[in-house]
The first five atom37 places (N, CA, C, CB, O) and aatype in JSON, in Angstrom:
{
  "aatype": [12, 2, 6, 6, 16, 5, 10, 10, 6, 9, 16, 14, 19, 12, 14, 15, 5, 2, 9, 6, 1, 3, 9, 3, 17, 18, 0, 11, 18, 19, 7, 13, 6, 10, 10, 15, 11, 3, 15, 12, 18, 0, 4, 10, 1, 1, 3, 8, 10, 18, 9, 8, 10, 5, 17, 8, 0, 3, 16, 3, 3, 3, 14, 10, 10, 7, 7, 15, 19, 9, 11, 9, 13, 19, 11, 2, 9, 11, 15, 10, 13, 11, 6, 13, 19, 6, 1, 15, 16, 19, 15, 15, 3, 11, 10, 1, 10, 2, 16, 14, 17, 7, 16, 8, 6, 13, 7, 13, 18, 3, 10, 2, 7, 2, 0, 9, 13, 9, 19, 6, 3, 0],
  "atom_mask": [
    [1, 1, 1, 1, 1],
    [1, 1, 1, 1, 1],
    [1, 1, 1, 1, 1],
    [1, 1, 1, 1, 1],
    [1, 1, 1, 1, 1],
    [1, 1, 1, 1, 1],
    [1, 1, 1, 1, 1],
    [1, 1, 1, 1, 1],
    [1, 1, 1, 1, 1],
    [1, 1, 1, 1, 1],
    [1, 1, 1, 1, 1],
    [1, 1, 1, 1, 1],
    [1, 1, 1, 1, 1],
    [1, 1, 1, 1, 1],
    [1, 1, 1, 1, 1],
    [1, 1, 1, 1, 1],
    [1, 1, 1, 1, 1],
    [1, 1, 1, 1, 1],
    [1, 1, 1, 1, 1],
    [1, 1, 1, 1, 1],
    [1, 1, 1, 1, 1],
    [1, 1, 1, 1, 1],
    [1, 1, 1, 1, 1],
    [1, 1, 1, 1, 1],
    [1, 1, 1, 1, 1],
    [1, 1, 1, 1, 1],
    [1, 1, 1, 1, 1],
    [1, 1, 1, 1, 1],
    [1, 1, 1, 1, 1],
    [1, 1, 1, 1, 1],
    [1, 1, 1, 0, 1],
    [1, 1, 1, 1, 1],
    [1, 1, 1, 1, 1],
    [1, 1, 1, 1, 1],
    [1, 1, 1, 1, 1],
    [1, 1, 1, 1, 1],
    [1, 1, 1, 1, 1],
    [1, 1, 1, 1, 1],
    [1, 1, 1, 1, 1],
    [1, 1, 1, 1, 1],
    [1, 1, 1, 1, 1],
    [1, 1, 1, 1, 1],
    [1, 1, 1, 1, 1],
    [1, 1, 1, 1, 1],
    [1, 1, 1, 1, 1],
    [1, 1, 1, 1, 1],
    [1, 1, 1, 1, 1],
    [1, 1, 1, 1, 1],
    [1, 1, 1, 1, 1],
    [1, 1, 1, 1, 1],
    [1, 1, 1, 1, 1],
    [1, 1, 1, 1, 1],
    [1, 1, 1, 1, 1],
    [1, 1, 1, 1, 1],
    [1, 1, 1, 1, 1],
    [1, 1, 1, 1, 1],
    [1, 1, 1, 1, 1],
    [1, 1, 1, 1, 1],
    [1, 1, 1, 1, 1],
    [1, 1, 1, 1, 1],
    [1, 1, 1, 1, 1],
    [1, 1, 1, 1, 1],
    [1, 1, 1, 1, 1],
    [1, 1, 1, 1, 1],
    [1, 1, 1, 1, 1],
    [1, 1, 1, 0, 1],
    [1, 1, 1, 0, 1],
    [1, 1, 1, 1, 1],
    [1, 1, 1, 1, 1],
    [1, 1, 1, 1, 1],
    [1, 1, 1, 1, 1],
    [1, 1, 1, 1, 1],
    [1, 1, 1, 1, 1],
    [1, 1, 1, 1, 1],
    [1, 1, 1, 1, 1],
    [1, 1, 1, 1, 1],
    [1, 1, 1, 1, 1],
    [1, 1, 1, 1, 1],
    [1, 1, 1, 1, 1],
    [1, 1, 1, 1, 1],
    [1, 1, 1, 1, 1],
    [1, 1, 1, 1, 1],
    [1, 1, 1, 1, 1],
    [1, 1, 1, 1, 1],
    [1, 1, 1, 1, 1],
    [1, 1, 1, 1, 1],
    [1, 1, 1, 1, 1],
    [1, 1, 1, 1, 1],
    [1, 1, 1, 1, 1],
    [1, 1, 1, 1, 1],
    [1, 1, 1, 1, 1],
    [1, 1, 1, 1, 1],
    [1, 1, 1, 1, 1],
    [1, 1, 1, 1, 1],
    [1, 1, 1, 1, 1],
    [1, 1, 1, 1, 1],
    [1, 1, 1, 1, 1],
    [1, 1, 1, 1, 1],
    [1, 1, 1, 1, 1],
    [1, 1, 1, 1, 1],
    [1, 1, 1, 1, 1],
    [1, 1, 1, 0, 1],
    [1, 1, 1, 1, 1],
    [1, 1, 1, 1, 1],
    [1, 1, 1, 1, 1],
    [1, 1, 1, 1, 1],
    [1, 1, 1, 0, 1],
    [1, 1, 1, 1, 1],
    [1, 1, 1, 1, 1],
    [1, 1, 1, 1, 1],
    [1, 1, 1, 1, 1],
    [1, 1, 1, 1, 1],
    [1, 1, 1, 0, 1],
    [1, 1, 1, 1, 1],
    [1, 1, 1, 1, 1],
    [1, 1, 1, 1, 1],
    [1, 1, 1, 1, 1],
    [1, 1, 1, 1, 1],
    [1, 1, 1, 1, 1],
    [1, 1, 1, 1, 1],
    [1, 1, 1, 1, 1],
    [1, 1, 1, 1, 1]
  ],
  "atom_positions": [
    [[54.89, 111.42, 109.22], [55.71, 110.44, 109.95], [57.3, 110.91, 110.22], [55.67, 109.09, 109.09], [57.91, 111.33, 109.24]],
    [[57.81, 110.87, 111.17], [59.6, 111.86, 111.19], [60.47, 110.17, 111.16], [60.14, 113.3, 113.49], [60.51, 109.27, 112.0]],
    [[60.96, 110.29, 110.01], [62.13, 109.37, 109.5], [63.03, 109.86, 109.62], [62.23, 108.92, 108.34], [63.14, 110.94, 109.05]],
    [[64.24, 109.29, 110.48], [65.2, 109.38, 110.9], [66.39, 109.36, 109.4], [65.17, 108.33, 112.03], [66.41, 108.34, 108.71]],
    [[67.16, 110.38, 109.12], [67.94, 110.25, 107.9], [68.6, 109.11, 107.82], [68.83, 111.23, 107.73], [68.64, 108.4, 108.82]],
    [[69.35, 108.64, 106.41], [70.0, 107.27, 106.53], [71.26, 107.45, 105.73], [69.07, 106.01, 105.97], [71.19, 107.08, 104.56]],
    [[72.53, 108.0, 106.2], [73.3, 108.17, 105.24], [73.78, 107.04, 104.1], [74.22, 108.64, 105.87], [74.11, 105.93, 104.55]],
    [[73.82, 107.18, 103.17], [73.85, 105.56, 102.1], [75.66, 105.48, 101.8], [72.65, 105.81, 99.97], [76.42, 104.53, 101.97]],
    [[75.93, 106.9, 101.27], [77.16, 107.0, 100.48], [78.14, 108.27, 100.55], [76.75, 106.87, 99.15], [77.54, 109.35, 100.58]],
    [[79.61, 108.33, 100.58], [80.24, 109.32, 100.32], [81.1, 108.89, 98.91], [81.0, 109.73, 101.58], [81.83, 107.92, 98.69]],
    [[80.55, 110.43, 97.73], [81.19, 110.32, 96.72], [81.89, 111.33, 96.59], [80.57, 110.07, 95.78], [81.17, 112.31, 96.4]],
    [[83.65, 111.72, 96.6], [84.76, 112.17, 96.67], [84.77, 112.68, 95.08], [85.82, 111.12, 97.25], [84.52, 111.96, 94.11]],
    [[85.12, 114.14, 95.05], [85.44, 114.67, 93.85], [86.75, 114.75, 93.84], [84.86, 115.83, 93.56], [87.31, 115.2, 94.83]],
    [[87.23, 114.48, 93.12], [88.92, 114.74, 92.72], [89.0, 115.72, 91.86], [89.74, 113.54, 92.01], [88.29, 115.75, 90.86]],
    [[90.12, 116.9, 92.23], [90.62, 117.37, 91.48], [91.78, 116.9, 90.09], [90.86, 117.99, 92.26], [92.91, 116.5, 90.37]],
    [[91.39, 116.99, 88.88], [92.43, 116.43, 87.87], [93.05, 116.88, 86.72], [92.03, 115.53, 87.43], [92.28, 116.96, 85.76]],
    [[94.37, 117.25, 86.48], [94.7, 118.08, 85.09], [94.45, 116.97, 84.23], [96.33, 118.78, 84.86], [93.76, 117.68, 83.49]],
    [[94.4, 115.94, 83.72], [94.26, 115.4, 82.88], [93.06, 113.71, 82.96], [95.67, 115.42, 82.6], [93.48, 112.59, 83.26]],
    [[92.23, 113.92, 82.76], [90.91, 112.7, 83.09], [91.3, 111.77, 82.31], [89.21, 113.03, 82.71], [91.57, 110.7, 82.84]],
    [[91.49, 111.91, 80.6], [92.43, 110.28, 80.17], [93.43, 109.53, 81.22], [93.62, 110.58, 78.82], [93.36, 108.39, 81.69]],
    [[94.31, 110.48, 81.4], [95.41, 110.01, 82.26], [94.96, 109.44, 83.56], [96.35, 111.1, 82.54], [95.32, 108.32, 83.92]],
    [[94.18, 110.2, 84.29], [93.93, 109.85, 85.36], [92.65, 108.66, 85.45], [93.75, 111.08, 86.0], [92.62, 107.82, 86.35]],
    [[91.88, 108.72, 84.65], [91.25, 107.1, 84.78], [92.2, 105.92, 84.25], [89.79, 106.94, 83.81], [91.81, 104.77, 84.45]],
    [[93.02, 106.06, 83.79], [93.98, 104.74, 83.66], [95.03, 104.37, 84.69], [94.78, 104.84, 82.42], [95.53, 103.25, 84.75]],
    [[95.39, 105.58, 85.64], [95.89, 105.3, 86.46], [95.07, 104.93, 87.62], [96.63, 106.07, 86.53], [95.39, 103.84, 88.1]],
    [[94.02, 105.6, 88.24], [92.62, 104.78, 88.87], [92.56, 103.46, 88.43], [91.16, 105.41, 88.42], [92.51, 102.76, 89.43]],
    [[92.54, 102.75, 87.37], [92.11, 101.53, 86.94], [93.7, 100.47, 87.35], [91.56, 101.71, 85.07], [93.76, 99.37, 87.89]],
    [[94.74, 101.32, 86.87], [95.95, 100.15, 86.84], [96.54, 100.03, 87.99], [97.11, 100.37, 85.87], [97.08, 98.96, 88.25]],
    [[96.58, 101.64, 89.42], [96.88, 101.28, 90.72], [95.67, 101.1, 91.74], [97.77, 102.27, 91.18], [95.97, 100.47, 92.75]],
    [[94.66, 101.44, 91.68], [93.57, 101.16, 92.59], [92.68, 100.38, 92.09], [92.94, 102.2, 93.03], [91.85, 100.1, 92.96]],
    [[92.43, 99.84, 90.99], [91.5, 98.88, 90.64], [90.17, 99.07, 90.4], [0.0, 0.0, 0.0], [89.45, 98.08, 90.43]],
    [[89.47, 100.64, 90.07], [88.69, 101.38, 89.89], [88.19, 101.03, 88.19], [89.29, 102.7, 90.33], [89.06, 100.89, 87.33]],
    [[87.28, 100.95, 87.98], [86.55, 100.76, 86.76], [86.01, 102.35, 86.16], [85.22, 99.66, 87.12], [85.8, 103.11, 87.11]],
    [[85.84, 102.81, 85.2], [85.22, 103.34, 84.17], [83.82, 103.45, 83.89], [85.66, 102.83, 83.33], [83.5, 102.95, 82.81]],
    [[82.79, 104.0, 84.64], [81.3, 104.06, 84.37], [81.1, 105.1, 83.41], [80.44, 104.32, 85.63], [80.64, 104.74, 82.32]],
    [[81.28, 106.06, 83.54], [80.84, 107.36, 82.35], [82.0, 108.28, 82.33], [79.34, 108.41, 82.8], [82.78, 108.12, 83.27]],
    [[82.26, 109.11, 81.55], [82.87, 110.06, 81.07], [82.83, 111.22, 80.28], [83.35, 109.67, 80.79], [82.05, 110.88, 79.4]],
    [[83.12, 112.17, 80.08], [83.17, 113.4, 79.28], [84.46, 113.95, 79.51], [82.08, 114.42, 79.61], [85.1, 113.57, 80.49]],
    [[85.09, 115.08, 78.43], [86.04, 115.62, 78.54], [86.58, 116.29, 79.71], [85.96, 116.17, 77.76], [87.72, 116.73, 79.81]],
    [[85.64, 116.34, 80.58], [86.1, 117.35, 81.7], [85.53, 116.64, 83.22], [85.31, 119.09, 81.37], [85.67, 117.09, 84.36]],
    [[84.87, 115.41, 82.76], [84.29, 114.66, 84.16], [84.54, 113.11, 83.95], [82.46, 114.93, 84.44], [84.48, 112.47, 82.9]],
    [[84.81, 112.71, 85.13], [84.15, 111.11, 84.88], [84.07, 110.32, 86.34], [85.28, 110.05, 83.71], [84.75, 110.5, 87.35]],
    [[83.18, 109.55, 86.14], [82.68, 108.46, 87.17], [83.59, 107.16, 87.24], [81.18, 107.97, 86.74], [83.77, 106.32, 86.36]],
    [[84.07, 107.2, 88.4], [84.6, 105.48, 88.33], [84.22, 104.86, 90.03], [86.83, 105.34, 87.93], [84.08, 105.49, 91.08]],
    [[84.14, 103.4, 89.75], [83.46, 102.92, 90.84], [84.57, 101.62, 91.33], [81.77, 102.45, 90.38], [85.61, 101.51, 90.68]],
    [[84.36, 100.84, 92.27], [84.96, 99.78, 92.58], [84.26, 99.43, 93.86], [86.4, 99.92, 92.6], [84.16, 100.13, 94.86]],
    [[83.81, 98.28, 93.65], [82.52, 97.39, 94.3], [81.5, 98.43, 94.79], [83.0, 96.33, 95.73], [80.58, 98.72, 94.02]],
    [[81.58, 99.09, 96.14], [80.73, 99.82, 96.49], [81.19, 101.31, 96.5], [80.29, 99.34, 97.61], [80.49, 102.01, 97.24]],
    [[82.01, 101.83, 95.99], [82.82, 102.98, 96.6], [83.1, 103.62, 94.96], [84.47, 102.41, 97.72], [83.52, 102.94, 94.03]],
    [[82.73, 105.18, 94.87], [83.04, 105.73, 93.93], [83.75, 106.8, 94.16], [82.18, 105.89, 93.31], [83.77, 107.39, 95.24]],
    [[84.61, 107.21, 92.79], [85.25, 108.64, 93.03], [85.22, 109.09, 91.4], [87.05, 108.61, 93.84], [85.48, 108.39, 90.42]],
    [[84.76, 110.68, 91.45], [84.77, 111.33, 90.56], [85.52, 112.04, 90.35], [84.08, 111.71, 90.45], [86.01, 112.65, 91.3]],
    [[86.06, 112.33, 88.79], [87.32, 113.36, 88.61], [86.71, 114.46, 88.01], [88.61, 112.85, 87.65], [85.74, 114.29, 87.27]],
    [[87.34, 115.98, 88.32], [86.92, 116.68, 87.77], [87.99, 117.42, 86.96], [86.19, 117.22, 88.52], [89.03, 117.64, 87.57]],
    [[87.9, 117.89, 85.54], [89.26, 118.52, 85.23], [89.22, 119.85, 86.13], [89.48, 118.87, 83.49], [88.2, 120.18, 86.75]],
    [[90.31, 120.53, 86.14], [90.55, 121.93, 86.37], [91.95, 122.48, 85.65], [90.6, 122.15, 87.97], [92.93, 121.73, 85.57]],
    [[91.96, 123.54, 85.25], [93.01, 124.31, 84.29], [93.93, 124.6, 85.25], [92.51, 125.7, 83.46], [94.99, 125.1, 84.86]],
    [[93.82, 124.44, 86.1], [95.17, 125.08, 86.99], [95.27, 126.72, 86.86], [96.76, 124.41, 86.31], [96.42, 127.16, 86.94]],
    [[94.42, 127.5, 86.7], [94.64, 128.75, 86.66], [94.31, 129.72, 87.58], [94.26, 129.04, 85.78], [93.64, 129.31, 88.53]],
    [[94.59, 130.89, 87.58], [93.81, 131.54, 89.36], [92.31, 131.54, 89.12], [94.27, 133.56, 89.94], [91.54, 131.69, 90.07]],
    [[91.84, 131.38, 87.78], [90.42, 131.44, 87.51], [89.82, 129.99, 87.73], [90.15, 131.99, 86.02], [88.6, 129.99, 87.88]],
    [[90.36, 128.93, 87.77], [89.88, 127.81, 87.94], [91.06, 126.95, 88.59], [89.31, 127.34, 86.68], [91.61, 126.07, 87.93]],
    [[91.39, 127.18, 89.73], [92.79, 126.45, 90.06], [92.48, 124.83, 90.53], [93.64, 127.35, 91.43], [91.33, 124.57, 90.87]],
    [[93.56, 123.69, 90.56], [93.57, 123.15, 90.54], [93.6, 122.11, 92.39], [94.16, 123.42, 89.52], [93.19, 121.06, 92.89]],
    [[94.31, 123.2, 92.71], [94.42, 123.41, 94.21], [95.24, 122.0, 94.69], [92.76, 123.62, 94.98], [96.37, 122.23, 95.11]],
    [[94.82, 120.54, 94.7], [95.26, 119.45, 94.94], [95.24, 119.43, 96.45], [0.0, 0.0, 0.0], [94.58, 120.22, 97.12]],
    [[96.05, 118.41, 96.97], [95.78, 118.38, 98.43], [94.76, 117.72, 99.32], [0.0, 0.0, 0.0], [94.68, 117.67, 100.55]],
    [[93.84, 117.11, 98.18], [92.39, 116.62, 99.24], [92.87, 115.4, 99.57], [90.64, 116.44, 98.5], [93.62, 114.79, 98.8]],
    [[92.44, 114.84, 100.87], [92.44, 113.83, 101.23], [91.29, 113.25, 101.39], [93.03, 113.82, 102.01], [90.34, 113.74, 102.0]],
    [[91.34, 111.54, 100.55], [90.02, 111.0, 101.26], [90.85, 109.42, 101.9], [88.35, 110.72, 99.85], [91.91, 108.82, 101.7]],
    [[89.32, 109.23, 102.92], [89.99, 107.89, 103.56], [88.85, 106.64, 103.36], [90.38, 108.15, 105.42], [87.69, 106.69, 103.79]],
    [[89.28, 105.86, 102.83], [88.36, 104.46, 102.81], [88.66, 103.81, 103.62], [88.35, 103.58, 101.78], [89.82, 103.55, 103.95]],
    [[87.73, 103.45, 104.08], [87.55, 102.47, 105.61], [87.19, 101.0, 104.84], [85.89, 103.12, 106.93], [86.39, 100.87, 103.9]],
    [[88.07, 99.79, 105.55], [87.84, 98.46, 104.98], [87.86, 97.52, 106.12], [88.89, 98.08, 103.9], [88.15, 97.84, 107.28]],
    [[87.47, 96.11, 105.63], [87.59, 95.07, 106.53], [88.57, 94.06, 105.8], [86.15, 94.47, 106.91], [88.6, 93.68, 104.63]],
    [[89.31, 93.77, 106.84], [90.68, 92.95, 106.38], [91.54, 93.44, 105.12], [90.26, 91.44, 105.99], [91.43, 92.97, 103.98]],
    [[92.57, 94.65, 105.59], [93.41, 95.57, 104.69], [94.35, 94.88, 104.33], [93.94, 96.78, 105.22], [95.21, 95.32, 103.56]],
    [[94.38, 93.41, 104.93], [95.76, 92.93, 104.63], [95.75, 92.66, 103.05], [96.17, 91.54, 105.54], [96.71, 93.09, 102.41]],
    [[94.69, 91.96, 102.38], [94.66, 91.32, 101.36], [94.34, 92.42, 100.06], [93.66, 90.19, 101.62], [94.32, 92.21, 98.85]],
    [[94.14, 93.59, 100.78], [93.98, 95.02, 99.86], [95.26, 95.44, 99.36], [93.38, 96.35, 100.71], [95.51, 95.63, 98.17]],
    [[96.34, 95.62, 100.65], [97.37, 96.0, 100.68], [98.64, 95.16, 99.92], [97.43, 96.19, 101.89], [99.6, 95.6, 99.29]],
    [[98.24, 93.76, 100.24], [99.13, 92.97, 99.13], [98.81, 93.06, 97.65], [99.07, 91.49, 99.39], [99.6, 92.75, 96.76]],
    [[97.47, 93.57, 97.46], [97.07, 93.77, 95.81], [97.47, 95.03, 95.6], [95.44, 93.63, 95.32], [97.35, 95.31, 94.41]],
    [[97.84, 95.77, 96.15], [98.27, 97.58, 95.91], [99.65, 97.32, 95.83], [97.88, 98.92, 97.32], [100.26, 98.07, 95.07]],
    [[100.31, 96.43, 96.42], [101.78, 96.48, 96.64], [102.15, 95.83, 95.04], [102.38, 95.44, 98.19], [103.02, 96.41, 94.39]],
    [[101.38, 94.51, 94.41], [101.17, 94.05, 93.33], [101.22, 95.0, 92.15], [100.1, 93.46, 93.47], [101.91, 95.02, 91.12]],
    [[100.52, 95.57, 92.51], [100.16, 96.87, 91.23], [101.3, 97.8, 91.14], [98.72, 97.97, 91.6], [101.69, 98.16, 90.03]],
    [[101.91, 98.26, 92.31], [103.12, 99.15, 92.13], [102.75, 100.09, 92.73], [103.6, 99.53, 90.85], [103.54, 101.03, 92.71]],
    [[101.07, 100.36, 93.72], [100.7, 101.57, 93.96], [101.59, 101.98, 95.22], [99.18, 101.63, 94.12], [101.77, 103.15, 95.54]],
    [[102.04, 101.03, 95.8], [102.95, 101.48, 97.47], [103.66, 100.32, 97.04], [102.06, 101.45, 99.44], [103.33, 99.55, 96.13]],
    [[104.89, 100.23, 97.96], [105.99, 99.34, 98.54], [105.34, 98.67, 99.66], [107.31, 100.14, 99.03], [104.39, 98.92, 100.39]],
    [[106.31, 97.61, 99.51], [105.91, 96.65, 100.54], [106.0, 97.23, 101.92], [106.75, 95.42, 100.47], [105.28, 96.7, 102.77]],
    [[106.8, 98.3, 102.31], [107.3, 98.8, 103.86], [105.83, 100.01, 104.17], [109.38, 99.85, 103.79], [105.82, 100.78, 105.13]],
    [[104.96, 99.94, 103.35], [103.86, 101.31, 103.95], [103.02, 100.78, 104.74], [102.88, 102.17, 102.86], [102.42, 101.51, 105.53]],
    [[102.87, 99.95, 104.72], [101.59, 99.35, 105.94], [101.8, 99.84, 107.21], [101.55, 97.64, 106.25], [102.93, 99.6, 107.64]],
    [[100.97, 100.55, 108.08], [101.34, 100.77, 109.4], [100.41, 100.1, 110.04], [101.46, 102.11, 109.84], [99.21, 100.26, 109.79]],
    [[100.96, 99.08, 111.12], [100.0, 98.26, 111.84], [99.87, 99.0, 113.23], [100.49, 96.67, 111.98], [100.8, 99.74, 113.57]],
    [[98.71, 98.83, 114.08], [98.5, 99.35, 115.3], [99.09, 100.68, 115.61], [98.9, 98.48, 116.18], [99.98, 100.97, 116.4]],
    [[98.36, 101.47, 114.77], [98.93, 102.95, 115.01], [98.11, 103.37, 116.53], [98.45, 104.18, 113.47], [97.16, 102.84, 117.11]],
    [[99.02, 104.65, 116.89], [98.39, 105.18, 118.28], [97.12, 105.62, 118.57], [98.98, 106.17, 118.7], [96.56, 105.58, 119.66]],
    [[96.51, 106.24, 117.05], [95.14, 106.32, 117.01], [94.46, 105.23, 116.92], [94.76, 107.03, 116.15], [93.25, 105.46, 116.8]],
    [[94.91, 103.47, 116.92], [93.89, 102.53, 116.54], [93.28, 102.04, 115.56], [0.0, 0.0, 0.0], [92.11, 101.63, 115.52]],
    [[94.46, 102.08, 114.34], [94.3, 101.81, 112.93], [95.09, 101.06, 112.6], [94.35, 102.74, 112.12], [96.1, 101.03, 113.31]],
    [[95.04, 100.15, 111.46], [96.13, 99.85, 110.29], [95.86, 100.49, 109.43], [96.31, 98.6, 109.74], [94.75, 101.04, 109.51]],
    [[96.7, 100.75, 108.2], [96.61, 101.96, 107.19], [97.84, 101.84, 106.47], [96.48, 103.48, 107.86], [98.99, 101.6, 106.83]],
    [[97.3, 102.05, 105.36], [98.7, 102.85, 104.31], [97.96, 104.2, 103.48], [99.44, 101.45, 102.72], [96.9, 104.79, 103.7]],
    [[98.89, 104.36, 102.59], [98.54, 105.26, 102.1], [99.2, 106.15, 100.59], [0.0, 0.0, 0.0], [100.41, 106.39, 100.6]],
    [[98.41, 106.58, 99.4], [99.45, 107.06, 98.48], [98.97, 108.31, 97.86], [99.8, 106.03, 97.4], [97.96, 108.76, 98.4]],
    [[99.39, 108.9, 97.01], [99.2, 109.74, 96.17], [99.08, 109.54, 94.9], [99.88, 110.42, 96.31], [99.89, 108.98, 94.17]],
    [[97.61, 110.18, 94.51], [97.34, 110.01, 92.82], [98.15, 111.07, 91.99], [95.61, 110.26, 92.39], [98.66, 112.0, 92.61]],
    [[98.3, 110.99, 90.65], [99.14, 111.87, 89.73], [98.62, 113.22, 90.24], [98.91, 111.61, 87.99], [99.21, 114.17, 89.73]],
    [[97.94, 113.47, 90.86], [97.32, 115.73, 91.12], [97.76, 115.77, 92.32], [95.15, 116.49, 91.21], [97.46, 116.85, 92.82]],
    [[98.69, 114.67, 93.48], [98.65, 115.25, 94.75], [97.84, 115.02, 95.81], [0.0, 0.0, 0.0], [97.92, 115.62, 96.88]],
    [[96.6, 113.68, 95.39], [95.29, 113.93, 96.19], [95.72, 112.61, 97.09], [93.56, 113.89, 95.2], [95.95, 111.57, 96.49]],
    [[95.84, 112.66, 98.55], [95.8, 111.55, 99.63], [94.74, 110.68, 99.47], [95.7, 112.04, 100.99], [93.52, 110.86, 99.5]],
    [[95.59, 109.49, 99.26], [94.17, 108.43, 99.35], [95.03, 107.36, 100.76], [93.73, 107.2, 97.22], [96.17, 106.92, 100.76]],
    [[94.02, 107.23, 101.76], [94.11, 106.37, 102.52], [93.42, 105.11, 102.66], [94.06, 106.87, 103.29], [92.28, 104.97, 102.21]],
    [[93.97, 104.32, 103.17], [92.96, 102.92, 102.98], [93.06, 102.15, 104.47], [93.64, 101.68, 101.55], [93.94, 101.33, 104.71]],
    [[92.13, 102.49, 105.33], [92.12, 102.35, 106.6], [91.34, 101.47, 107.22], [91.92, 103.32, 107.03], [90.15, 101.5, 106.89]],
    [[91.78, 100.42, 108.28], [91.19, 99.23, 108.88], [90.98, 99.96, 110.64], [92.45, 97.64, 108.66], [91.78, 100.78, 111.1]],
    [[89.87, 99.47, 111.34], [89.97, 99.49, 112.77], [90.81, 98.48, 113.03], [88.72, 99.36, 113.52], [90.83, 97.43, 112.38]],
    [[91.58, 98.76, 114.03], [92.33, 97.98, 114.53], [91.83, 97.16, 115.19], [93.08, 98.42, 115.04], [92.52, 96.32, 115.75]]
  ]
}
């Protein structure tokens, strides 16, 4: 029997220079809780979303790189935006409504320069 593949989730692995620091940052500013960790890797969750953090030395042999981008698609973006303003994750002028590409969205950077965008189809 031929069964169609079903996509279940996406779990980005974000580079980190400091796992402990970044666990605290994601909890305070993004609302993710720690599921598990060791000295070089951490698993975080908020609702049905997961982010993994992986430590890199930021050397030629183990570059941090940075510049990763993730987009988290949501429904009812305004309540989440309000929460992130209250957490001081973003300022109150960062919500872009009715973009030319048909979204409402806002974004921010983590402590390693990774961009995180919260997006709702308009």
